[in-house]
Coordinates of C-alpha atoms and ligand atoms in Angstrom, one line a residue:
M1 CA -0.9 2.6 -12.0
C2 CA -1.4 6.3 -12.0
G3 CA -4.9 7.6 -11.7
I4 CA -6.5 10.2 -14.1
I5 CA -9.5 12.4 -13.7
G6 CA -10.7 15.2 -16.0
I7 CA -13.8 17.4 -15.4
V8 CA -15.6 19.9 -17.7
T9 CA -18.7 21.4 -16.2
G10 CA -18.3 25.2 -16.6
K11 CA -18.5 25.6 -12.8
P12 CA -15.5 25.5 -10.5
V13 CA -14.0 22.0 -10.7
A14 CA -11.1 22.0 -8.2
T15 CA -13.0 20.4 -5.3
G16 CA -14.4 17.7 -7.5
L17 CA -10.9 16.9 -8.8
I18 CA -9.6 16.4 -5.3
S19 CA -12.5 14.2 -4.3
S20 CA -11.9 12.0 -7.3
L21 CA -8.1 11.8 -6.7
K22 CA -8.9 10.5 -3.2
L23 CA -10.6 7.6 -4.8
L24 CA -7.8 7.1 -7.3
E25 CA -4.9 7.3 -4.8
Y26 CA -4.9 3.5 -4.6
R27 CA -3.4 3.5 -8.1
G28 CA -0.3 5.4 -7.1
Y29 CA 0.9 7.8 -4.5
D30 CA 4.4 8.9 -5.5
S31 CA 3.0 12.4 -6.3
A32 CA -0.2 14.1 -7.2
G33 CA -1.2 17.2 -9.2
I34 CA -4.1 19.2 -10.5
A35 CA -4.5 21.9 -13.1
T36 CA -7.5 24.0 -14.0
L37 CA -8.0 26.5 -16.8
Q38 CA -9.6 29.9 -16.3
N39 CA -9.6 32.8 -18.7
G40 CA -6.5 31.6 -20.6
T41 CA -4.6 31.0 -17.4
V42 CA -3.5 27.6 -16.1
W43 CA -3.7 27.1 -12.3
R44 CA -1.5 24.2 -11.4
E45 CA -0.4 22.6 -8.1
R46 CA 1.8 19.5 -7.8
A47 CA 3.3 17.8 -4.8
A48 CA 5.6 14.9 -4.2
G49 CA 4.3 12.1 -2.0
K50 CA 0.7 11.6 -0.9
L51 CA -2.3 13.5 -1.9
S52 CA -2.5 15.1 1.5
N53 CA 0.7 17.1 0.5
L54 CA -1.1 18.4 -2.5
E55 CA -4.2 19.3 -0.5
K56 CA -2.1 21.4 1.9
K57 CA -0.6 23.4 -1.0
I58 CA -4.0 23.9 -2.6
R59 CA -5.4 25.2 0.8
V60 CA -2.7 27.8 0.8
N61 CA -2.5 28.8 -2.9
G62 CA -6.0 28.0 -4.2
L63 CA -6.8 26.6 -7.7
G64 CA -9.0 29.3 -9.2
D65 CA -12.6 28.9 -10.3
G66 CA -11.9 27.2 -13.6
G67 CA -14.8 25.2 -15.1
I68 CA -12.4 22.6 -16.6
G69 CA -9.6 20.7 -15.0
I70 CA -7.5 17.6 -14.9
G71 CA -5.8 15.7 -12.0
H72 CA -3.4 12.8 -11.5
T73 CA -2.0 10.5 -8.9
R74 CA 1.4 9.1 -10.0
W75 CA 3.1 5.8 -9.8
A76 CA 6.5 6.6 -11.2
T77 CA 7.7 4.9 -14.4
H78 CA 10.0 7.4 -16.1
G79 CA 11.8 9.8 -13.7
A80 CA 12.0 10.1 -9.9
P81 CA 8.9 10.6 -7.9
N82 CA 9.5 14.4 -7.3
E83 CA 7.5 17.5 -8.0
T84 CA 9.2 18.2 -11.4
N85 CA 8.1 14.9 -12.7
A86 CA 4.6 15.1 -11.2
H87 CA 1.7 15.6 -13.6
P88 CA 0.0 17.7 -15.0
H89 CA 2.7 18.8 -17.3
I90 CA 2.4 22.1 -19.2
I91 CA 4.0 22.4 -22.6
G92 CA 3.1 25.6 -24.4
D93 CA -0.7 25.5 -24.6
V94 CA -1.0 21.8 -23.7
V95 CA -1.8 20.6 -20.2
I96 CA -1.6 16.9 -19.9
V97 CA -1.8 13.9 -17.5
H98 CA -0.8 10.4 -18.5
N99 CA -1.0 6.8 -17.2
G100 CA 1.2 4.1 -18.9
I101 CA 4.5 3.8 -20.7
I102 CA 5.5 5.2 -24.0
E103 CA 8.0 2.7 -25.5
N104 CA 9.4 4.9 -28.2
Y105 CA 9.9 7.8 -25.8
Q106 CA 13.7 8.0 -26.1
E107 CA 13.5 8.1 -29.9
L108 CA 10.8 10.8 -29.8
R109 CA 12.6 12.8 -27.1
G110 CA 15.9 12.7 -29.1
E111 CA 14.1 14.0 -32.2
L112 CA 12.4 16.8 -30.2
L113 CA 15.7 17.9 -28.5
K114 CA 17.3 17.9 -32.0
N115 CA 14.6 20.3 -33.1
G116 CA 15.2 22.7 -30.2
A117 CA 12.5 21.5 -27.7
K118 CA 13.1 22.4 -24.1
I119 CA 12.3 19.4 -22.0
S120 CA 12.2 20.0 -18.3
S121 CA 11.2 16.7 -16.7
D122 CA 12.4 13.1 -17.1
T123 CA 8.9 11.9 -18.0
D124 CA 7.6 10.3 -21.2
T125 CA 4.5 12.4 -20.6
E126 CA 6.2 15.7 -21.4
V127 CA 7.3 14.2 -24.7
I128 CA 3.6 13.6 -25.6
G129 CA 2.8 17.2 -24.7
H130 CA 5.5 18.5 -27.1
L131 CA 4.2 16.3 -29.9
I132 CA 0.7 17.7 -29.4
Q133 CA 2.0 21.3 -29.2
N134 CA 3.9 20.8 -32.5
Q135 CA 0.8 19.4 -34.2
L136 CA -1.3 22.3 -32.9
K137 CA 1.1 24.7 -34.7
I138 CA 0.5 23.0 -38.1
N139 CA -3.2 22.0 -37.7
D140 CA -6.0 24.4 -37.1
N141 CA -8.2 21.6 -36.1
V142 CA -7.6 20.4 -32.5
E143 CA -9.1 17.0 -33.1
T144 CA -6.8 16.4 -36.1
A145 CA -3.8 17.7 -34.2
I146 CA -4.4 15.4 -31.2
Q147 CA -5.0 12.3 -33.4
A148 CA -1.8 13.0 -35.4
A149 CA 0.4 13.4 -32.3
I150 CA -1.0 10.4 -30.5
G151 CA -0.6 8.4 -33.7
M152 CA 3.2 8.7 -33.2
L153 CA 3.2 7.0 -29.8
R154 CA 4.1 3.3 -29.3
G155 CA 3.2 1.7 -26.0
A156 CA 0.3 1.8 -23.5
F157 CA -1.3 5.0 -22.3
A158 CA -4.4 6.7 -21.1
L159 CA -4.3 10.5 -21.4
A160 CA -6.4 13.5 -20.3
I161 CA -5.6 16.8 -22.0
M162 CA -6.7 20.5 -21.9
I163 CA -5.6 23.2 -24.4
K164 CA -5.2 26.8 -23.4
G165 CA -7.6 28.9 -25.5
N166 CA -10.0 25.9 -25.7
E167 CA -11.6 26.2 -22.2
E168 CA -14.7 24.3 -23.3
L169 CA -12.8 21.1 -24.4
L170 CA -11.6 18.1 -22.3
I171 CA -9.8 15.5 -24.3
G172 CA -9.1 11.8 -23.5
A173 CA -7.3 9.0 -25.3
R174 CA -6.6 5.4 -24.5
K175 CA -4.5 2.5 -25.8
G176 CA -3.6 -0.3 -23.5
C177 CA -4.6 1.5 -20.3
P178 CA -8.2 1.9 -19.1
L179 CA -10.1 5.2 -19.5
A180 CA -13.8 5.9 -19.0
V181 CA -16.2 8.8 -19.7
G182 CA -18.8 9.8 -17.2
I183 CA -22.0 11.6 -18.2
G184 CA -22.6 14.0 -15.2
D185 CA -25.6 13.1 -13.0
V186 CA -26.2 16.9 -12.7
E187 CA -24.1 18.5 -15.4
G188 CA -21.0 18.2 -17.5
H189 CA -18.7 15.4 -18.6
Y190 CA -15.9 13.6 -16.8
I191 CA -13.1 11.3 -17.8
G192 CA -11.4 9.0 -15.4
S193 CA -9.2 5.9 -15.0
D194 CA -12.1 3.8 -13.6
A195 CA -15.8 4.0 -12.7
L196 CA -14.8 4.5 -9.0
A197 CA -13.1 7.8 -9.9
L198 CA -16.2 8.9 -11.7
S199 CA -18.6 7.7 -9.0
P200 CA -19.0 11.1 -7.1
F201 CA -20.4 12.6 -10.3
S202 CA -21.7 10.1 -12.7
R203 CA -23.7 6.9 -12.9
Q204 CA -23.6 6.7 -16.7
I205 CA -20.3 5.4 -17.9
V206 CA -18.8 4.8 -21.3
Y207 CA -15.7 2.6 -21.4
L208 CA -13.4 3.8 -24.2
E209 CA -12.1 1.0 -26.4
E210 CA -8.5 0.4 -27.6
G211 CA -7.4 3.4 -29.6
D212 CA -10.4 5.6 -28.8
F213 CA -10.3 9.4 -28.4
V214 CA -12.9 11.4 -26.6
F215 CA -13.6 15.1 -27.1
A216 CA -16.0 16.3 -24.3
T217 CA -17.5 19.7 -23.6
K218 CA -20.0 20.6 -20.8
N219 CA -22.9 19.6 -23.0
T220 CA -21.6 17.0 -25.5
F221 CA -19.0 14.3 -26.1
K222 CA -17.7 12.6 -29.2
V223 CA -15.8 9.4 -29.4
Y224 CA -13.5 8.5 -32.4
N225 CA -11.9 5.2 -33.0
E226 CA -8.3 4.6 -33.9
S227 CA -9.0 5.2 -37.6
G228 CA -10.5 8.5 -36.8
E229 CA -14.2 7.5 -37.4
L230 CA -16.9 8.9 -35.2
V231 CA -18.3 5.9 -33.2
E232 CA -21.0 5.3 -30.6
R233 CA -20.0 3.4 -27.4
E234 CA -22.4 1.7 -25.1
I235 CA -23.5 3.7 -22.0
N236 CA -23.3 1.5 -18.8
I237 CA -25.3 2.3 -15.7
I238 CA -23.1 1.9 -12.6
E239 CA -24.1 1.4 -9.0
Q240 CA -22.9 3.9 -6.4
Q241 CA -19.5 2.8 -5.1
S242 CA -17.9 5.6 -3.1
A243 CA -19.9 5.0 0.0
V244 CA -17.6 2.0 0.8
M245 CA -14.5 4.1 0.9
D246 CA -14.3 4.5 4.6
K247 CA -12.4 2.6 7.4
G248 CA -15.4 2.1 9.6
N249 CA -14.0 1.8 13.2
H250 CA -10.7 0.4 12.1
K251 CA -7.3 2.1 12.1
H252 CA -6.5 0.8 8.6
Y253 CA -8.3 -0.3 5.5
M254 CA -6.3 -3.5 5.7
A255 CA -7.9 -4.4 9.1
K256 CA -11.3 -3.4 7.9
E257 CA -10.9 -5.6 4.8
F258 CA -9.6 -8.7 6.5
F259 CA -12.3 -8.6 9.2
E260 CA -14.9 -8.3 6.3
Q261 CA -13.7 -11.7 5.1
P262 CA -16.5 -13.8 6.6
D263 CA -19.1 -11.5 5.0
V264 CA -17.5 -11.2 1.6
I265 CA -17.0 -15.0 1.4
S266 CA -20.8 -15.3 2.0
H267 CA -21.5 -12.8 -0.8
T268 CA -19.1 -14.7 -3.1
L269 CA -20.6 -18.1 -2.2
A270 CA -24.1 -16.8 -2.9
N271 CA -23.1 -16.5 -6.6
Y272 CA -22.2 -20.2 -6.7
I273 CA -24.1 -22.2 -4.2
D274 CA -27.8 -22.9 -4.2
M275 CA -28.4 -23.1 -0.5
D276 CA -31.7 -25.0 -0.9
T277 CA -30.2 -27.9 -2.8
N278 CA -26.6 -27.7 -1.7
Q279 CA -25.6 -27.7 -5.4
I280 CA -22.9 -25.7 -7.0
N281 CA -24.2 -23.4 -9.8
I282 CA -21.8 -22.7 -12.5
D283 CA -23.0 -21.3 -15.9
S284 CA -23.9 -24.5 -17.8
K285 CA -22.3 -23.0 -21.0
L286 CA -18.9 -23.3 -19.2
D287 CA -18.7 -27.0 -20.1
I288 CA -15.6 -28.6 -18.7
T289 CA -16.1 -31.8 -20.7
K290 CA -15.0 -29.8 -23.8
F291 CA -11.5 -29.3 -22.5
N292 CA -8.4 -31.4 -21.9
R293 CA -6.2 -28.9 -20.1
I294 CA -6.7 -25.9 -17.7
I295 CA -4.3 -23.0 -17.7
M296 CA -4.4 -20.4 -14.9
V297 CA -2.5 -17.1 -15.1
S298 CA -2.2 -14.2 -12.7
C299 CA 0.2 -12.0 -10.8
G300 CA 1.3 -11.6 -7.1
T301 CA -1.3 -12.6 -4.6
A302 CA -3.7 -13.6 -7.3
Y303 CA -1.0 -16.1 -8.6
Y304 CA -0.9 -17.7 -5.2
A305 CA -4.7 -18.0 -5.3
A306 CA -4.4 -19.8 -8.6
M307 CA -1.8 -22.1 -7.1
V308 CA -4.2 -23.1 -4.4
G309 CA -6.8 -23.7 -7.1
K310 CA -4.4 -26.0 -9.0
Y311 CA -4.3 -28.5 -6.2
W312 CA -8.1 -28.7 -6.1
L313 CA -8.8 -28.6 -9.8
E314 CA -6.2 -31.4 -10.5
K315 CA -7.9 -33.5 -7.9
T316 CA -11.5 -32.9 -9.1
T317 CA -10.9 -32.8 -12.9
H318 CA -7.9 -35.2 -13.3
M319 CA -6.7 -32.7 -15.9
S320 CA -3.4 -31.1 -16.2
V321 CA -3.6 -27.7 -14.6
E322 CA -0.8 -25.3 -15.3
V323 CA -0.3 -22.1 -13.3
D324 CA 1.9 -19.3 -14.4
V325 CA 2.7 -15.7 -13.6
A326 CA 1.3 -13.6 -16.4
S327 CA 4.6 -11.7 -17.1
E328 CA 6.3 -15.1 -17.9
F329 CA 3.3 -16.8 -19.6
R330 CA 2.9 -14.2 -22.3
Y331 CA 6.5 -14.2 -23.5
R332 CA 7.2 -17.9 -23.5
N333 CA 5.1 -18.8 -26.5
P334 CA 2.9 -21.3 -24.7
P335 CA 1.2 -24.0 -26.8
L336 CA -2.5 -23.1 -26.7
N337 CA -5.6 -24.3 -28.5
E338 CA -9.4 -24.6 -28.3
K339 CA -9.1 -27.6 -26.0
C340 CA -7.5 -25.3 -23.3
L341 CA -9.6 -23.6 -20.7
F342 CA -7.8 -20.4 -19.8
I343 CA -8.6 -18.9 -16.4
V344 CA -7.2 -15.4 -15.4
V345 CA -7.4 -14.5 -11.7
S346 CA -7.4 -10.8 -10.9
Q347 CA -8.8 -8.5 -8.3
S348 CA -8.7 -5.3 -10.4
G349 CA -9.3 -6.9 -13.8
E350 CA -6.8 -4.4 -15.2
T351 CA -3.4 -5.8 -14.5
A352 CA -1.5 -5.3 -17.7
D353 CA 0.3 -8.6 -17.9
S354 CA -2.8 -10.7 -16.9
L355 CA -4.9 -8.8 -19.4
A356 CA -2.3 -9.4 -22.2
A357 CA -2.2 -13.1 -21.3
L358 CA -6.0 -13.2 -21.5
R359 CA -5.9 -11.6 -25.0
L360 CA -3.2 -14.0 -26.1
A361 CA -5.3 -17.0 -24.9
K362 CA -8.3 -15.7 -26.8
E363 CA -6.3 -15.1 -29.9
K364 CA -5.1 -18.7 -29.8
G365 CA -8.6 -20.1 -29.5
C366 CA -8.9 -20.9 -25.8
T367 CA -12.1 -20.4 -24.0
T368 CA -11.4 -17.7 -21.4
V369 CA -12.7 -17.3 -17.9
A370 CA -12.0 -14.3 -15.6
V371 CA -12.1 -14.7 -11.8
V372 CA -12.4 -11.0 -11.2
N373 CA -13.5 -8.6 -8.5
V374 CA -14.2 -5.4 -10.4
P375 CA -17.3 -6.1 -12.6
T376 CA -16.7 -3.1 -14.8
S377 CA -13.0 -3.9 -15.5
T378 CA -11.5 -4.7 -18.9
M379 CA -11.1 -8.4 -18.1
S380 CA -14.8 -8.6 -17.1
R381 CA -15.7 -7.2 -20.4
E382 CA -13.3 -9.3 -22.5
A383 CA -13.4 -12.8 -21.0
D384 CA -15.9 -15.3 -22.4
F385 CA -17.1 -16.1 -18.9
I386 CA -16.9 -14.0 -15.7
L387 CA -16.7 -15.7 -12.3
P388 CA -17.1 -12.8 -9.9
T389 CA -15.5 -12.5 -6.5
S390 CA -17.8 -10.3 -4.5
A391 CA -15.2 -8.9 -2.2
G392 CA -16.4 -5.3 -2.7
T393 CA -13.9 -2.5 -3.2
E394 CA -10.5 -3.3 -1.8
V395 CA -8.7 -0.1 -0.9
C396 CA -5.6 -1.4 1.0
V397 CA -2.8 -2.0 -1.6
A398 CA -2.0 -5.4 0.0
S399 CA -4.8 -7.8 -1.1
T400 CA -6.5 -9.7 1.6
K401 CA -10.3 -10.1 1.1
A402 CA -9.9 -10.4 -2.6
F403 CA -7.5 -13.3 -2.2
I404 CA -9.9 -15.2 0.1
C405 CA -12.7 -14.6 -2.4
Q406 CA -10.6 -15.8 -5.3
I407 CA -9.9 -19.1 -3.6
T408 CA -13.6 -19.3 -2.7
V409 CA -14.5 -19.1 -6.4
L410 CA -11.8 -21.7 -7.3
A411 CA -13.1 -24.0 -4.6
A412 CA -16.6 -23.8 -5.9
L413 CA -15.4 -24.2 -9.5
S414 CA -13.5 -27.4 -8.5
I415 CA -16.6 -28.9 -7.0
G416 CA -18.7 -27.9 -10.0
F417 CA -16.2 -29.3 -12.6
G418 CA -15.6 -32.5 -10.6
K419 CA -19.3 -33.2 -10.6
S420 CA -19.8 -32.4 -14.3
L421 CA -16.9 -34.8 -15.1
N422 CA -18.4 -37.5 -12.8
I423 CA -15.1 -37.6 -10.9
L424 CA -17.0 -36.4 -7.8
S425 CA -20.1 -38.3 -6.9
A426 CA -23.3 -36.3 -6.3
D427 CA -22.8 -37.2 -2.6
D428 CA -19.2 -36.1 -2.4
A429 CA -20.0 -32.9 -4.3
S430 CA -22.8 -32.1 -1.9
K431 CA -20.6 -32.8 1.2
M432 CA -17.9 -30.5 -0.2
T433 CA -20.5 -27.8 -0.9
M434 CA -21.8 -28.0 2.6
D435 CA -18.3 -27.7 3.9
L436 CA -17.7 -24.7 1.7
A437 CA -20.9 -23.1 3.0
S438 CA -19.5 -23.3 6.6
L439 CA -16.6 -21.1 5.6
P440 CA -17.8 -17.7 6.9
R441 CA -18.2 -19.2 10.4
L442 CA -14.9 -21.0 10.3
I443 CA -13.1 -17.8 9.2
N444 CA -14.7 -15.9 12.0
D445 CA -13.4 -18.5 14.5
S446 CA -9.9 -18.3 13.0
F447 CA -9.6 -14.6 14.1
S448 CA -9.5 -16.0 17.7
V449 CA -5.7 -16.3 17.3
E450 CA -5.2 -12.6 17.0
K451 CA -3.8 -12.0 20.5
E452 CA -1.2 -14.7 20.1
I453 CA -0.3 -13.4 16.7
I454 CA 0.2 -9.9 18.1
K455 CA 2.8 -11.3 20.5
L456 CA 4.5 -13.1 17.7
A457 CA 4.4 -9.9 15.6
H458 CA 6.3 -8.0 18.2
N459 CA 9.1 -10.5 17.9
I460 CA 9.0 -10.6 14.1
A461 CA 9.3 -6.8 14.0
K462 CA 12.8 -7.1 15.4
V463 CA 14.2 -9.5 12.7
E464 CA 15.5 -9.0 9.2
H465 CA 14.5 -12.2 7.5
V466 CA 11.6 -14.7 7.9
L467 CA 10.9 -18.0 6.2
F468 CA 7.4 -19.4 5.7
L469 CA 7.1 -23.1 5.0
G470 CA 4.1 -25.3 3.9
R471 CA 3.2 -28.4 1.9
H472 CA 0.4 -29.0 -0.6
T473 CA -2.2 -26.1 -0.4
S474 CA -0.2 -24.6 2.5
F475 CA 2.7 -24.0 0.2
P476 CA 1.0 -21.2 -1.7
I477 CA -0.3 -19.9 1.7
A478 CA 3.3 -19.8 2.9
M479 CA 4.3 -17.7 -0.2
E480 CA 1.3 -15.4 0.3
G481 CA 2.3 -15.0 4.0
A482 CA 5.8 -14.1 2.9
L483 CA 4.5 -11.6 0.3
K484 CA 2.2 -9.9 2.7
L485 CA 4.9 -9.5 5.3
K486 CA 7.5 -8.1 2.9
E487 CA 5.0 -5.8 1.2
I488 CA 3.8 -4.0 4.3
T489 CA 6.8 -4.4 6.8
Y490 CA 9.7 -4.4 4.3
I491 CA 11.1 -7.4 6.2
H492 CA 12.7 -9.9 3.8
A493 CA 10.5 -13.0 3.7
E494 CA 10.4 -16.1 1.5
G495 CA 7.8 -18.9 1.2
Y496 CA 9.1 -22.4 0.5
A497 CA 7.6 -25.8 0.0
A498 CA 8.6 -27.5 3.3
G499 CA 10.1 -30.5 1.4
E500 CA 12.4 -28.1 -0.6
L501 CA 14.2 -26.9 2.6
K502 CA 16.9 -29.5 2.5
H503 CA 17.7 -28.6 -1.1
G504 CA 19.3 -25.3 -0.2
P505 CA 17.5 -22.9 2.2
I506 CA 18.3 -25.1 5.2
A507 CA 21.7 -23.4 5.1
L508 CA 20.1 -20.2 6.2
I509 CA 18.9 -21.7 9.5
D510 CA 20.4 -20.5 12.8
E511 CA 18.9 -19.2 16.0
K512 CA 18.3 -15.8 14.4
M513 CA 16.2 -17.2 11.6
P514 CA 12.4 -17.3 12.5
L515 CA 10.4 -19.9 10.6
I516 CA 6.7 -19.8 10.4
I517 CA 5.5 -23.3 9.5
I518 CA 2.0 -23.8 8.3
A519 CA 1.0 -27.4 9.2
P520 CA -2.6 -28.3 9.2
D521 CA -3.4 -31.8 10.4
N522 CA -3.7 -33.5 7.0
D523 CA -2.0 -36.3 5.0
T524 CA 1.2 -34.3 4.7
Y525 CA 1.4 -33.4 8.4
E526 CA 3.8 -36.2 9.4
K527 CA 6.2 -35.1 6.6
T528 CA 6.1 -31.5 7.7
R529 CA 6.6 -32.6 11.3
S530 CA 9.9 -34.3 10.2
N531 CA 10.9 -31.0 8.7
I532 CA 10.1 -29.2 11.9
E533 CA 12.4 -31.6 13.8
E534 CA 15.2 -31.1 11.3
I535 CA 14.9 -27.3 11.7
A536 CA 14.7 -27.6 15.5
A537 CA 17.9 -29.7 15.5
R538 CA 19.7 -26.8 13.7
G539 CA 18.5 -24.2 16.2
G540 CA 15.9 -22.5 14.0
D541 CA 13.4 -20.2 15.8
I542 CA 10.2 -22.1 15.0
M543 CA 6.5 -21.1 15.2
V544 CA 4.0 -23.7 14.0
F545 CA 0.5 -22.8 12.9
T546 CA -1.5 -26.0 13.3
T547 CA -4.6 -27.6 15.0
Q548 CA -5.1 -27.7 18.8
K549 CA -4.1 -31.4 19.0
R550 CA -1.0 -31.0 17.0
A551 CA -0.1 -27.7 18.8
E552 CA 0.0 -29.6 22.1
E553 CA 2.4 -32.2 20.6
I554 CA 4.6 -29.5 19.2
R555 CA 4.7 -27.6 22.5
A556 CA 5.6 -30.9 24.3
L557 CA 8.8 -30.8 22.1
G558 CA 9.7 -27.4 23.6
L559 CA 8.7 -25.6 20.4
K560 CA 6.1 -22.8 19.9
A561 CA 2.8 -23.3 18.2
I562 CA -0.5 -21.4 17.6
A563 CA -3.7 -23.5 17.4
L564 CA -6.2 -22.7 14.6
P565 CA -9.7 -24.2 14.5
D566 CA -10.1 -27.7 13.1
S567 CA -11.3 -27.9 9.5
S568 CA -11.4 -30.3 6.6
D569 CA -8.2 -30.5 4.5
F570 CA -10.2 -28.8 1.7
L571 CA -10.8 -25.7 3.8
S572 CA -7.4 -25.5 5.5
P573 CA -5.9 -22.9 3.0
F574 CA -8.8 -20.5 4.0
V575 CA -8.2 -21.0 7.8
Y576 CA -4.4 -20.6 7.5
T577 CA -4.6 -17.5 5.5
I578 CA -6.0 -15.6 8.5
P579 CA -2.9 -15.9 10.8
V580 CA -0.5 -15.0 8.0
Q581 CA -2.5 -11.9 7.2
L582 CA -2.8 -10.9 10.9
L583 CA 1.0 -11.5 11.3
A584 CA 1.9 -9.1 8.5
Y585 CA -0.6 -6.5 9.7
H586 CA 0.4 -6.5 13.4
T587 CA 4.1 -6.5 12.6
A588 CA 3.6 -3.5 10.3
V589 CA 1.5 -1.7 12.9
H590 CA 4.1 -2.3 15.6
M591 CA 6.9 -1.1 13.2
G592 CA 4.8 2.0 12.2
T593 CA 5.0 1.4 8.5
D594 CA 2.3 2.7 6.1
V595 CA 0.0 -0.3 6.2
D596 CA -2.5 0.8 3.5
Q597 CA -0.1 2.4 1.1
P598 CA 3.3 0.7 1.4
R599 CA 6.3 2.3 -0.3
N600 CA 6.8 1.8 -4.1
L601 CA 3.6 -0.1 -4.6
A602 CA 0.3 0.6 -6.4
K603 CA -3.0 -1.2 -6.2
S604 CA -3.6 -1.7 -9.9
V605 CA -0.6 -2.5 -12.0
T606 CA -1.5 -1.3 -15.5
V607 CA 2.0 -1.2 -16.9
E608 CA 4.1 -4.3 -17.8
Ligands
LIG1 C1 -0.3 -8.2 -3.1 C2 -1.1 -7.7 -4.3 C3 -0.6 -7.9 -5.6 C4 -1.7 -8.2 -6.6 C5 -1.2 -8.3 -8.0 C6 -2.3 -8.7 -9.0 O1 -1.0 -7.9 -1.9 O2 -2.2 -7.2 -4.1 O3 0.4 -8.9 -5.7 O4 -2.3 -9.5 -6.2 O5 -0.7 -7.1 -8.4 O6 -3.3 -7.7 -9.0 P1 -4.7 -8.1 -9.6 O7 -5.3 -9.2 -8.7 O8 -5.5 -6.8 -9.6 O9 -4.5 -8.6 -11.0

């Protein structure tokens, strides 16, 4: 949430700040702002809404030639997403941008107001600015003043700060939210929310640790830990990432990203399958025989990926596999010990609740695994084992290719664990591995339903509610389908286990209620077929996603069906992900909503 960039090069920084904000817009797009410092003057522009609004203002008003500047894209936490609340905030000599939430902000604000402070926005950020300004009045040393002010904050934050009269100095601080320092490829220093934001300028990145402060000038940077000690942090060399940030010949990133799925599945599988021997390769140190329980934790789409994984892992490990949303897991005091294998699933590797759950599991002695897409993320750095999803950068806020890569990894892991535990014979494991290796082709074939889905989407665009139903691994796919639809079309949608329908939701069914039923031809098909008939008897508007053979039977009943390619039961959640993604996308395109940046959302949720 919220993206931060800071640049100190001594040469005009405004253009660089805008390029970086473009890469950060995925973190929030409620408002954006930039400030530069030049000869004691602050040049600042802010605009509500997307970055393009800010760019328009800067084209008209300019941003000076300052050699130091900070920028921000906002996902609102305190205060409406308007220009007054947009960052950077200027308080006296302090110019500041912030990502995170200050928990004791009301208390601090009250105290400041009592002492006569004038607070003009509703943000917690402005409060931090006042604290720093007050400390600057009583401390000659800027470093001491910053450390004293930030020491008063409770909560999670990443900050970038400039001080009028100190045009050489760019300041950063982090606690709970990520912040990295880039050493300029050509010159200067940079601070940013992630390596992507720094990628136009820097390949050498230092990830700040919890409680760190950085004081950077054009030529030097110093990092202090929370206790105020000067520390050295490792310099990481990062590959160029910004080249992938274009839509190719697609209208939206979402389309580009879901059509990339066959490719990114191949890349992901390459990490786990030895194609010569048809064996799954999982780090041998990740020894499943040491555990008696698996716990998987994640949020949103990643949670549905974990739910699919649960069906597989229970089958191949015979262990109890628990799946929870991170925001619940961390507060319910779960019993954990060293016999638990804890798996966090996350695209960004930064989601605040998932990260907190990972830390809790570590603290309680679990071995931790991160199924994660961003290799430089905090989770990648903190988990005991990393299982990468090689989906590449996902720009669209709604996750598509990352989800399919997450289930790819969990499928490979299930085979690997099943074999290590001798629950899967070598022969069965090898057959499942060959099946998995056929996924890129199968997914490619699944896109053949696009034309039929477009027709369906035009009807769905007219309704207010949609139900998605499925059994077994199709149940999480039904929930993912509902999430995708509501996220990008704002149509209310719910996913249910088909067998649960009679226990309440069936009351919703009438001729105005469309139901998308995900019914691959597997062991539960007959049960789902009975549910289809129950719904038909009550006049529900049914569309069944199933195989060719079953689609013909359904159509013979006078109902609608779309036929997906035949696959094994193991691979069906992959195949049936494609029509639900296409449905959400084409409905949104037809309705004209903002597909890549839906309202109120942000790509990386780094606040609780
Ligand atoms: C939905 C979506 C979100 C994320 C969730 C977790 O399309 O993208 O529900 O899946 O916010 O994010 P990560 O995977 O980054 O932890």
